[in-house]
Short mmCIF file of C-alpha atoms in Angstrom, two decimals:
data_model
loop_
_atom_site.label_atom_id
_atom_site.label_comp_id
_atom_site.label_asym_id
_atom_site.label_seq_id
_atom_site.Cartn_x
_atom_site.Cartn_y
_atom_site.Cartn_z
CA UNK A 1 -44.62 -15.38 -13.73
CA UNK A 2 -42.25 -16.17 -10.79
CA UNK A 3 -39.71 -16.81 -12.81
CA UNK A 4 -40.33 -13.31 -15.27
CA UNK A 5 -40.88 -11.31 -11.79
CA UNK A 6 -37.03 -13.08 -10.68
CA UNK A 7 -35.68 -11.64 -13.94
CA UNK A 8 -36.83 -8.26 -14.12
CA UNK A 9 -35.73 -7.94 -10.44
CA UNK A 10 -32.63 -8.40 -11.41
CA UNK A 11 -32.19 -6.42 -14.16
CA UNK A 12 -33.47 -3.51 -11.63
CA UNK A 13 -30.51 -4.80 -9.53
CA UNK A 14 -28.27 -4.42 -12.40
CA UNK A 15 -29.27 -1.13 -13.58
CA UNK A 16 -29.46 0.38 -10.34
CA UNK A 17 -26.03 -0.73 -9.58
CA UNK A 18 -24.78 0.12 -12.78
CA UNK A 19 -26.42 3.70 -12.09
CA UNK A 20 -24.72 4.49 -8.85
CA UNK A 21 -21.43 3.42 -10.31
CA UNK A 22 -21.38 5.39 -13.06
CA UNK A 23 -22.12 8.19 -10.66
CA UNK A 24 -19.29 6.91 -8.56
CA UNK A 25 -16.91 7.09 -11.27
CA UNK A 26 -18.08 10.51 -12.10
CA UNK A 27 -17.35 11.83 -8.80
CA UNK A 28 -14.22 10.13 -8.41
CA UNK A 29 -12.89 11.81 -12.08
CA UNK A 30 -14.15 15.09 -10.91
CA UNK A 31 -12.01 14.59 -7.79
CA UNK A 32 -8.71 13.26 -9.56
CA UNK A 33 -9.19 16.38 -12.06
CA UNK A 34 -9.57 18.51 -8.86
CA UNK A 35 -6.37 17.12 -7.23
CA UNK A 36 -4.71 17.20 -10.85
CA UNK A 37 -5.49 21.23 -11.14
CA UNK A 38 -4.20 21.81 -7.44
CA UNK A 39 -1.30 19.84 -8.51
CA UNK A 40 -0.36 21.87 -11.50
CA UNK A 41 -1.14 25.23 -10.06
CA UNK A 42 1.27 24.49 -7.28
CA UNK A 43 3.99 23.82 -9.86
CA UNK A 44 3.03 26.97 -11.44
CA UNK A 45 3.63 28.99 -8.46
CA UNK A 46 6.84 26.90 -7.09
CA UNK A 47 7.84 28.31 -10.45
CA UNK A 48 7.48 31.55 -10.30
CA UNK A 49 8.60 32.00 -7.00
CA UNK A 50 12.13 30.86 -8.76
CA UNK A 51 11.51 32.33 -12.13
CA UNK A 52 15.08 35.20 -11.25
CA UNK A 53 16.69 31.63 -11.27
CA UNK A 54 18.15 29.98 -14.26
CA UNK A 55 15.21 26.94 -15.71
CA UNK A 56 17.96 24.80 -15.03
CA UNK A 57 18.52 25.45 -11.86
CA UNK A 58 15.21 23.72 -10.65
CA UNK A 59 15.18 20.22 -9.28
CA UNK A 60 13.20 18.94 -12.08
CA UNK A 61 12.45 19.72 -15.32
CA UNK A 62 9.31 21.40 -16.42
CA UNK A 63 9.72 20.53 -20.19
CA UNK A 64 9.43 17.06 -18.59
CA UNK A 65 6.53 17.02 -16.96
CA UNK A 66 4.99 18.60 -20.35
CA UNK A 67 6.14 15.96 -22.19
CA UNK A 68 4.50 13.45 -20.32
CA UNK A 69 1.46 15.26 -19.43
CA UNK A 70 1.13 15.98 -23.10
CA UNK A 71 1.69 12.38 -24.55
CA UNK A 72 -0.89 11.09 -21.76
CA UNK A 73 -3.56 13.39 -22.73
CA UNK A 74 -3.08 13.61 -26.10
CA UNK A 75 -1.88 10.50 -26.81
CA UNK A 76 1.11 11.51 -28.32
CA UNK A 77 5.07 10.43 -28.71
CA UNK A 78 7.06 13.64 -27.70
CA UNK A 79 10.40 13.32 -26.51
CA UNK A 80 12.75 15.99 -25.28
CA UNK A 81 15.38 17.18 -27.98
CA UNK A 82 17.37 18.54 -25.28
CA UNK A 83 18.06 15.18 -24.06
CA UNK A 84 19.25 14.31 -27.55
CA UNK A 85 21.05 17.29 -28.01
CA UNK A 86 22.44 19.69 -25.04
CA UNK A 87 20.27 23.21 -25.60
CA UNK A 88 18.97 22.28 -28.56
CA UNK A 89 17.71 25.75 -30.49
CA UNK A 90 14.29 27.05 -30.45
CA UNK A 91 12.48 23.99 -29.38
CA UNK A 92 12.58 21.61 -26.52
CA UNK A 93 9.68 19.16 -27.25
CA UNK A 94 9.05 17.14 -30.96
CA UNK A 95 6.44 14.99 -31.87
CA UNK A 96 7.64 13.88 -35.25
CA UNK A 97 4.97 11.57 -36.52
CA UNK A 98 2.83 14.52 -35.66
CA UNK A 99 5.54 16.90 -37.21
CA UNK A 100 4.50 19.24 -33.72
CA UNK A 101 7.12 21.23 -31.59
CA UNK A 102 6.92 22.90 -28.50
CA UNK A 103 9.06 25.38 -26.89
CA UNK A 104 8.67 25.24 -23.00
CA UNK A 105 9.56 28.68 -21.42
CA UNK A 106 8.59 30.63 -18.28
CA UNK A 107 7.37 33.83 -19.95
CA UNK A 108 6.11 33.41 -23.27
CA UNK A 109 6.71 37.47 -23.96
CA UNK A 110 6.60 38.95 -27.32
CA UNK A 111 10.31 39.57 -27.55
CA UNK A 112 10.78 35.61 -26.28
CA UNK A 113 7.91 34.38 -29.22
CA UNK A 114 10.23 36.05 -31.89
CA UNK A 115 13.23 35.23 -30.60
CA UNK A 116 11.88 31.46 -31.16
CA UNK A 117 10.68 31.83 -34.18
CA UNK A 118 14.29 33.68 -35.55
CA UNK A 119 16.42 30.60 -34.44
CA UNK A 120 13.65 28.27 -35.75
CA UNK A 121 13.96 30.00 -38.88
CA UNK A 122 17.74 29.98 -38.39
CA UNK A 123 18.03 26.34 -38.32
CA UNK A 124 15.87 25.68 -41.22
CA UNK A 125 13.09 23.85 -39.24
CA UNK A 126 10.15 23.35 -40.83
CA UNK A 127 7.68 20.96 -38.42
CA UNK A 128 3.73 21.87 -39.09
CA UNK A 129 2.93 23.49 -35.90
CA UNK A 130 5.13 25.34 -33.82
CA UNK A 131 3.61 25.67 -30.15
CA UNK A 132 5.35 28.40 -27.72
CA UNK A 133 3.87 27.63 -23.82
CA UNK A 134 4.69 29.93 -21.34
CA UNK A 135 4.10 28.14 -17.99
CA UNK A 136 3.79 31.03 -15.72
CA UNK A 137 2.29 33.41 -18.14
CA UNK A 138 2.33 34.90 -21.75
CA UNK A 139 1.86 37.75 -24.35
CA UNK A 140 -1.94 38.39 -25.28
CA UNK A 141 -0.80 39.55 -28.77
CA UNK A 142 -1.42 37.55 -31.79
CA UNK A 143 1.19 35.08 -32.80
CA UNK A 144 3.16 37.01 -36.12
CA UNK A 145 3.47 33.64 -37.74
CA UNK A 146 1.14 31.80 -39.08
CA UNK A 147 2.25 28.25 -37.97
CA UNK A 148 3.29 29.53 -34.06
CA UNK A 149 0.47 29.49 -31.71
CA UNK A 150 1.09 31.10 -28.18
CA UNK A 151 -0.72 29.33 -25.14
CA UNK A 152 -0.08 29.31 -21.17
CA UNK A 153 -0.60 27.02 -18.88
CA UNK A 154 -4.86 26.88 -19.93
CA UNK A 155 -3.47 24.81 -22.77
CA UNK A 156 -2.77 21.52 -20.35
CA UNK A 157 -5.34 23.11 -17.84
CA UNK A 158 -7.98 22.82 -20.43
CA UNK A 159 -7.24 19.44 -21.74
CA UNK A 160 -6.94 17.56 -17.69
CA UNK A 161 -10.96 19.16 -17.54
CA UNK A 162 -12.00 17.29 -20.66
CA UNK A 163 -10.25 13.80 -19.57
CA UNK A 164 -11.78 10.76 -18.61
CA UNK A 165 -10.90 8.56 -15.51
CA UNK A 166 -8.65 6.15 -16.26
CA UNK A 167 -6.32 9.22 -18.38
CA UNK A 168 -6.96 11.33 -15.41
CA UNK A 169 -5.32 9.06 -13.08
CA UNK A 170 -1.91 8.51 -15.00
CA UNK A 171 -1.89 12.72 -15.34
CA UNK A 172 -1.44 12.40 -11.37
CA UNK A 173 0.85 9.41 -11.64
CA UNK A 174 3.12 11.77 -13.43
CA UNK A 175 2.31 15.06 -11.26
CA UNK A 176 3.14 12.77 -8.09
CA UNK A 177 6.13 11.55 -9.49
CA UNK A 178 8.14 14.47 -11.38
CA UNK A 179 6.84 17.04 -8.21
CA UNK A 180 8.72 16.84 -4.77
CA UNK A 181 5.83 16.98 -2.63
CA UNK A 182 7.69 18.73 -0.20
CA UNK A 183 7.94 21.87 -1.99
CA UNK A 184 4.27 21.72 -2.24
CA UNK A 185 3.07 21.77 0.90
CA UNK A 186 2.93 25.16 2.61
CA UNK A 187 3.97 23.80 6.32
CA UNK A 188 7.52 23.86 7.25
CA UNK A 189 10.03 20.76 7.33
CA UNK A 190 11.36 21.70 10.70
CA UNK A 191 7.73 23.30 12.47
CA UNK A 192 6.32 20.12 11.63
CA UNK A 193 9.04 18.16 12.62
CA UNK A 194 9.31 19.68 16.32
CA UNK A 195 5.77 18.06 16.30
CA UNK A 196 6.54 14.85 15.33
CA UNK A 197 9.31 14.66 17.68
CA UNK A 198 7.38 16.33 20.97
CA UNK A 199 4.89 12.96 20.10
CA UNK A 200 7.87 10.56 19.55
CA UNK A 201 9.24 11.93 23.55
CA UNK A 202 6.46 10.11 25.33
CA UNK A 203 7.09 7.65 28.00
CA UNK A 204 6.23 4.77 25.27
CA UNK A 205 10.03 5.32 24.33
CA UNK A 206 10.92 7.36 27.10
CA UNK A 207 10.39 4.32 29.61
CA UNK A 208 12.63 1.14 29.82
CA UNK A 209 10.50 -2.43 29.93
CA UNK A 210 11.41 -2.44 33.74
CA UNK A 211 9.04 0.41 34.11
CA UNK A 212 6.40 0.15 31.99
CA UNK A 213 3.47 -0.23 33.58
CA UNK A 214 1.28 -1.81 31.05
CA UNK A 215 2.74 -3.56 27.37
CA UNK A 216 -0.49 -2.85 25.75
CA UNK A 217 -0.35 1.39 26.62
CA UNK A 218 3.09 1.06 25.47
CA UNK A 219 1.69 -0.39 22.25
CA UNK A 220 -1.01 2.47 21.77
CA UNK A 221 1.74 5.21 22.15
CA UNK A 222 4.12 3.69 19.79
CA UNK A 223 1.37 3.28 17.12
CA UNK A 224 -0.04 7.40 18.08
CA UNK A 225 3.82 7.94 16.78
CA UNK A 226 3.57 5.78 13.54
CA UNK A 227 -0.06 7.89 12.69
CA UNK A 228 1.79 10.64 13.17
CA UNK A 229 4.74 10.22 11.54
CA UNK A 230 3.05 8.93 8.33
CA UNK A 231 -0.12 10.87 8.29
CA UNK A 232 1.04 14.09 10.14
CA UNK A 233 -1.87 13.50 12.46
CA UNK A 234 -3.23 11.86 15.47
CA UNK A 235 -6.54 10.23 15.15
CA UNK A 236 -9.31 12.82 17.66
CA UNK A 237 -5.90 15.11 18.23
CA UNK A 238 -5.84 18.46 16.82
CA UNK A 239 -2.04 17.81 15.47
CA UNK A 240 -1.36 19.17 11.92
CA UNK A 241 2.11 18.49 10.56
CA UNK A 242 3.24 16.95 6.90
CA UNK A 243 2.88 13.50 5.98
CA UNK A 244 6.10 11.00 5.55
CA UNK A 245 5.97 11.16 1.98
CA UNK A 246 5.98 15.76 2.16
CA UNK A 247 9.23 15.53 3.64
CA UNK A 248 12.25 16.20 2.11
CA UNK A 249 14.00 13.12 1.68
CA UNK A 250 16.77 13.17 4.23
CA UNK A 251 14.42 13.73 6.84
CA UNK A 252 12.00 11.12 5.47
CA UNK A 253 14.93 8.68 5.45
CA UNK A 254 15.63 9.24 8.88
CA UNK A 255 12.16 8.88 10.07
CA UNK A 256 11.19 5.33 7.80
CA UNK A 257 13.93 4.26 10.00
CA UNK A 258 12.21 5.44 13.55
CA UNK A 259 9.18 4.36 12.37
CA UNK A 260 11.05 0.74 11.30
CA UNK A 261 12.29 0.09 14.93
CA UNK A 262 8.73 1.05 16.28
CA UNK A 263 7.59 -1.82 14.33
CA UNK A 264 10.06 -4.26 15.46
CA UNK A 265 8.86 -3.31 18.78
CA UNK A 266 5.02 -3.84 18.27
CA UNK A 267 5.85 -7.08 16.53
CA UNK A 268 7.64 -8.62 19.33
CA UNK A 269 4.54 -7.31 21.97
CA UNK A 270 2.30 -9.28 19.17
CA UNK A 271 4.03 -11.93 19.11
CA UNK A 272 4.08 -12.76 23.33
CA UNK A 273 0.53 -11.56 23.25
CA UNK A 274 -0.30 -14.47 20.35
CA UNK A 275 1.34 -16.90 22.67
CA UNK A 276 -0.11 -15.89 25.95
CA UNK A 277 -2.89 -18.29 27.47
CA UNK A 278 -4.32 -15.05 29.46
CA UNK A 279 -5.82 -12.53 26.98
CA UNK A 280 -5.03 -10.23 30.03
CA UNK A 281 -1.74 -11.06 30.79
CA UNK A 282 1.93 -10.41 28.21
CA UNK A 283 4.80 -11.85 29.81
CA UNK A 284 8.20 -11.02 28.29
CA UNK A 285 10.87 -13.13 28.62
CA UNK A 286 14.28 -11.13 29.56
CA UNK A 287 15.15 -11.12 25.44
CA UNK A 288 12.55 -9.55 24.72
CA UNK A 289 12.77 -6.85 27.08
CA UNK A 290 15.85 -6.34 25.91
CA UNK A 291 15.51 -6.33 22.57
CA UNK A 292 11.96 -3.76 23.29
CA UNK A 293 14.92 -1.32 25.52
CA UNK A 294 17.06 -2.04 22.38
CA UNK A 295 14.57 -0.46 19.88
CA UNK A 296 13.75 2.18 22.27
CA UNK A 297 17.37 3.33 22.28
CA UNK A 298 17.73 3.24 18.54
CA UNK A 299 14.26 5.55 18.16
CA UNK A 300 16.05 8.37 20.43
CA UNK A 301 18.97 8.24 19.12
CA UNK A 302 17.57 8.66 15.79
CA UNK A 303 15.17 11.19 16.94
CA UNK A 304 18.23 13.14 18.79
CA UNK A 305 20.72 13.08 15.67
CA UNK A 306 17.50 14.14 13.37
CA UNK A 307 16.64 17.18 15.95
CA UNK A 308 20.57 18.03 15.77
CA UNK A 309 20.27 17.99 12.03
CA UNK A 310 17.79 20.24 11.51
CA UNK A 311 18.97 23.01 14.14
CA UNK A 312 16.28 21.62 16.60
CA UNK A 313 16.61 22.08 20.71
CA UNK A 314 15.66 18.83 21.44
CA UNK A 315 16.61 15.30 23.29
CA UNK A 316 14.68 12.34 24.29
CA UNK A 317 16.45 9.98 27.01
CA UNK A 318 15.61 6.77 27.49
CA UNK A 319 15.89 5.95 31.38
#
């Protein structure tokens, strides 16, 4: 009976725990097809707010991201014919074990849709589905050929809604990595940057070793500036600026560095305070302080040339 009771209490265990993850996973899909849709939209819109621009004037490639997103949740094999061959007529994508095309375009209007199907006619293709997406919006009318189906941006919309987990998460893979992330987030480079820096001009850099007061303070204000410059926030602080990876990549360049010689610092405070016998009490030697003032130097001087840069009224002296 013990040993029946023993079993059956564990298969409770095992239920129950396979229960709550199942629920986990559900919630966690729900939230990657969230971020996924947020994602997209904000493509959509970075889109349109360019669409009096030539396609190709973009600094990626819509037809692209289609591609992929298509091949993931579909399981499919397109490639880009314009790759293959420079403006390649009528179509851009072809899936030729499917014998599917797509034409990726910004307005799917009527006189676009027939001005497809003319040079697909033109060129004697003959594929058995020919799929016209218009990624910011389309015509309403009914397709006049029988193989051409019209669809907007609903067409990849509907299919992330219907994915599982693990397809879910390589759709945001490939969202992540075709999308500069700092063209989708709605804070400016240069408004969040005066932030960063006004953090960054604290007497943790500010002040030599000679007149710091306490090592460990020093330490707490150097890692505020490493929250802030990767998370664009301050832990309890009501700070809102973009994270390191939002940036655009000349100023995130310039920052990895700031935040590089930050590290050095805290790493040689770490490593006196793993050798001290007083848990107290940090003595630095004179190379050390030197080498601290050193790294101080290089994070103004940084911070100074990256204010410059970007048109920014603003200096940090170390003194």
């Amino acid at each position: 009976m013990i040993y029946l009771y023993k079993f059956y209490r564990n298969c409770d265990r095992i239920i129950i725990g396979w229960v709550y993850k199942t629920k986990e996973v559900q919630m966690s899909t729900e939230q990657e097809i969230k971020n996924a849709i947020t994602r997209l939209t904000f493509l959509q819109l970075h889109i349109q707010n360019f669409a009096k621009q030539s396609f190709s004037d973009l600094s990626f490639q819509i037809e692209v991201v289609v591609k992929d997103l298509l091949n993931v949740l579909e399981n499919a094999d397109y490639v880009n014919v314009n790759r293959i061959k420079h403006n390649h007529p009528a179509i851009d994508l072809l899936d030729e074990k499917q014998r599917i095309a797509i034409q990726v375009t910004t307005d799917a209007s009527m006189p676009k849709v027939k001005h497809t199907l003319e040079m697909y006619k033109k060129h004697s293709m003959a594929y058995d589905k020919l799929i016209i997406l218009g990624f910011i919006k389309k015509t309403n009318a009914k397709s006049p050929s029988p193989f051409a189906k019209i669809v907007g941006i609903e067409y990849l919309l509907d299919k992330i809604k219907s994915s599982n987990y693990e397809t879910i998460q390589k759709v945001n893979d490939i969202l992540q990595r075709e999308i500069p992330l700092h063209l989708l987030n709605p804070l400016d480079d240069v408004m969040c940057l005066e932030i960063v820096l006004g953090i960054i001009d604290r007497n943790a850099v500010r002040d030599l070793t000679r007149s710091e007061g306490d090592y460990g303070d020093m330490v707490v204000g150097l890692k505020k500036i490493k929250e802030v410059i990767h998370t664009g926030r301050i832990y309890g602080k009501s700070i809102r600026a973009k994270s390191l990876s939002e940036y655009q990549p000349d100023i995130r360049e310039k920052l990895e560095e700031i935040e590089f010689s930050i590290s050095k610092i805290i790493q040689i405070y770490n490593r006196a305070k793993n050798q001290s016998s007083s848990p107290t009490f940090i003595f630095l030697d004179s190379r050390e302080r030197q080498d601290i003032d050193d790294c101080k130097q290089e994070i103004a001087d940084l911070a100074n040339q990256l204010a410059k840069d970007q048109g920014i009224n603003k200096e940090i002296k170390v003194g």
